[in-house]
Amino acid sequence: MKIQGKMFLWLSVFVLAVAILYGVWSKEPAGTTALFMAFGLCVMVGYYLAFTARRVDDMAQDNTEADVADEAGELGFFAPHSWQPLSLAFGSALAFLAVAVGWWLMYFSAPIILIGIFGWVFEYYRGENQNQ
């Protein structure tokens, strides 16, 4: 994780240089602001990765002598099936449609989005997948 933190921090230096050069050369505020925001995001991610790397053990990518098999193993738990993303997608589509058609449509999309969020969060607390 140490190398990822360094990569993001070096990327933030590059993005800052590009933002300054772009801002001076183009005098265009929207792109300059976007580049400075990208700089801030790179710094946040780089700092988080560098901060976390101090608290965890070295990973395989931190060792120059590591093999590919050194990082093998379980990567985490991923849901095999879920209907909740479909609910969130439908509710989000209605919410974006509300911007174009009328804000009254948000009254219908907000409950669908909330049902999808709560269903996704509590998916493994009840029902057939309770003990996974």
Short mmCIF file of C-alpha atoms in Angstrom, two decimals:
data_model
loop_
_atom_site.label_atom_id
_atom_site.label_comp_id
_atom_site.label_asym_id
_atom_site.label_seq_id
_atom_site.Cartn_x
_atom_site.Cartn_y
_atom_site.Cartn_z
CA MET A 1 0.00 0.00 0.00
CA LYS A 2 2.97 2.29 0.40
CA ILE A 3 3.61 2.41 -3.32
CA GLN A 4 0.00 3.38 -4.09
CA GLY A 5 0.19 6.28 -1.64
CA LYS A 6 3.40 7.51 -3.24
CA MET A 7 1.92 7.16 -6.72
CA PHE A 8 -1.12 9.26 -5.82
CA LEU A 9 0.98 11.91 -4.12
CA TRP A 10 3.27 12.17 -7.16
CA LEU A 11 0.18 12.29 -9.37
CA SER A 12 -1.14 15.16 -7.25
CA VAL A 13 2.11 17.10 -7.85
CA PHE A 14 1.66 16.59 -11.60
CA VAL A 15 -2.01 17.59 -11.52
CA LEU A 16 -1.13 20.72 -9.52
CA ALA A 17 1.48 21.71 -12.11
CA VAL A 18 -0.99 21.12 -14.92
CA ALA A 19 -3.69 23.11 -13.07
CA ILE A 20 -1.39 26.09 -12.58
CA LEU A 21 -0.17 25.97 -16.17
CA TYR A 22 -3.71 25.58 -17.51
CA GLY A 23 -5.05 28.39 -15.32
CA VAL A 24 -2.34 30.83 -16.37
CA TRP A 25 -2.43 29.91 -20.02
CA SER A 26 -6.17 29.58 -20.66
CA LYS A 27 -7.70 31.92 -18.04
CA GLU A 28 -10.73 29.64 -18.08
CA PRO A 29 -12.23 29.24 -14.59
CA ALA A 30 -14.22 26.02 -14.96
CA GLY A 31 -11.39 23.82 -16.19
CA THR A 32 -8.93 25.39 -13.76
CA THR A 33 -11.30 24.72 -10.87
CA ALA A 34 -11.81 21.13 -12.02
CA LEU A 35 -8.06 20.55 -12.16
CA PHE A 36 -7.55 22.02 -8.69
CA MET A 37 -10.36 19.79 -7.41
CA ALA A 38 -8.63 16.78 -9.04
CA PHE A 39 -5.46 17.83 -7.23
CA GLY A 40 -7.33 17.86 -3.94
CA LEU A 41 -8.81 14.41 -4.61
CA CYS A 42 -5.38 12.98 -5.45
CA VAL A 43 -3.95 14.41 -2.22
CA MET A 44 -6.82 12.96 -0.17
CA VAL A 45 -6.49 9.48 -1.66
CA GLY A 46 -2.69 9.55 -1.44
CA TYR A 47 -2.73 10.68 2.19
CA TYR A 48 -5.30 8.02 3.09
CA LEU A 49 -3.26 5.26 1.45
CA ALA A 50 -0.01 6.47 3.04
CA PHE A 51 -1.70 6.77 6.45
CA THR A 52 -3.26 3.31 6.18
CA ALA A 53 0.02 1.75 5.00
CA ARG A 54 1.64 2.67 8.31
CA ARG A 55 -1.00 0.73 10.26
CA VAL A 56 -1.14 -2.47 8.21
CA ASP A 57 1.50 -5.06 7.39
CA ASP A 58 3.49 -4.83 4.19
CA MET A 59 1.66 -6.25 1.22
CA ALA A 60 3.16 -8.14 -1.71
CA GLN A 61 3.36 -5.04 -3.92
CA ASP A 62 5.57 -3.35 -1.30
CA ASN A 63 8.17 -6.12 -1.64
CA THR A 64 10.37 -5.91 -4.74
CA GLU A 65 11.19 -9.64 -4.47
CA ALA A 66 7.54 -10.77 -4.27
CA ASP A 67 5.89 -13.23 -6.63
CA VAL A 68 2.38 -12.99 -8.02
CA ALA A 69 1.31 -15.92 -5.82
CA ASP A 70 2.27 -14.05 -2.65
CA GLU A 71 -0.91 -11.99 -2.82
CA ALA A 72 -3.16 -14.97 -3.56
CA GLY A 73 -6.04 -15.73 -1.25
CA GLU A 74 -9.47 -14.46 -0.34
CA LEU A 75 -10.20 -10.96 -1.58
CA GLY A 76 -13.44 -10.45 0.30
CA PHE A 77 -17.11 -11.30 0.22
CA PHE A 78 -19.18 -10.29 -2.77
CA ALA A 79 -22.92 -10.81 -2.99
CA PRO A 80 -23.77 -13.55 -5.49
CA HIS A 81 -27.14 -12.04 -6.37
CA SER A 82 -29.11 -9.00 -5.35
CA TRP A 83 -32.21 -7.20 -6.59
CA GLN A 84 -31.34 -3.99 -4.76
CA PRO A 85 -29.20 -2.41 -7.53
CA LEU A 86 -32.18 -2.69 -9.87
CA SER A 87 -34.33 -0.77 -7.38
CA LEU A 88 -31.63 1.87 -6.99
CA ALA A 89 -31.22 2.19 -10.75
CA PHE A 90 -34.95 2.62 -11.29
CA GLY A 91 -35.23 5.18 -8.48
CA SER A 92 -32.19 7.07 -9.73
CA ALA A 93 -33.55 7.12 -13.26
CA LEU A 94 -36.79 8.61 -11.95
CA ALA A 95 -34.82 11.17 -9.91
CA PHE A 96 -32.84 12.29 -12.95
CA LEU A 97 -36.03 12.37 -14.96
CA ALA A 98 -37.49 14.64 -12.27
CA VAL A 99 -34.85 17.24 -13.09
CA ALA A 100 -36.02 17.33 -16.71
CA VAL A 101 -39.77 16.80 -16.31
CA GLY A 102 -40.69 18.24 -12.94
CA TRP A 103 -39.65 18.11 -9.32
CA TRP A 104 -42.95 16.47 -8.34
CA LEU A 105 -41.50 13.22 -9.69
CA MET A 106 -39.03 13.21 -6.77
CA TYR A 107 -41.91 12.24 -4.47
CA PHE A 108 -42.08 8.92 -6.33
CA SER A 109 -38.36 8.35 -6.79
CA ALA A 110 -37.22 9.08 -3.21
CA PRO A 111 -39.08 6.12 -1.61
CA ILE A 112 -37.81 3.76 -4.31
CA ILE A 113 -34.22 4.93 -3.72
CA LEU A 114 -34.62 4.57 0.04
CA ILE A 115 -36.06 1.06 -0.32
CA GLY A 116 -33.09 0.11 -2.49
CA ILE A 117 -30.53 1.59 -0.08
CA PHE A 118 -32.03 0.03 3.04
CA GLY A 119 -32.54 -3.27 1.26
CA TRP A 120 -28.92 -3.35 0.12
CA VAL A 121 -27.55 -2.43 3.55
CA PHE A 122 -29.68 -4.93 5.46
CA GLU A 123 -29.68 -7.63 2.79
CA TYR A 124 -27.82 -10.14 4.95
CA TYR A 125 -29.64 -9.40 8.22
CA ARG A 126 -32.85 -11.24 7.36
CA GLY A 127 -34.27 -13.67 4.86
CA GLU A 128 -32.59 -16.59 3.15
CA ASN A 129 -29.11 -15.00 3.21
CA GLN A 130 -29.19 -14.18 6.93
CA ASN A 131 -26.29 -16.40 7.99
CA GLN A 132 -23.81 -15.63 5.22
#
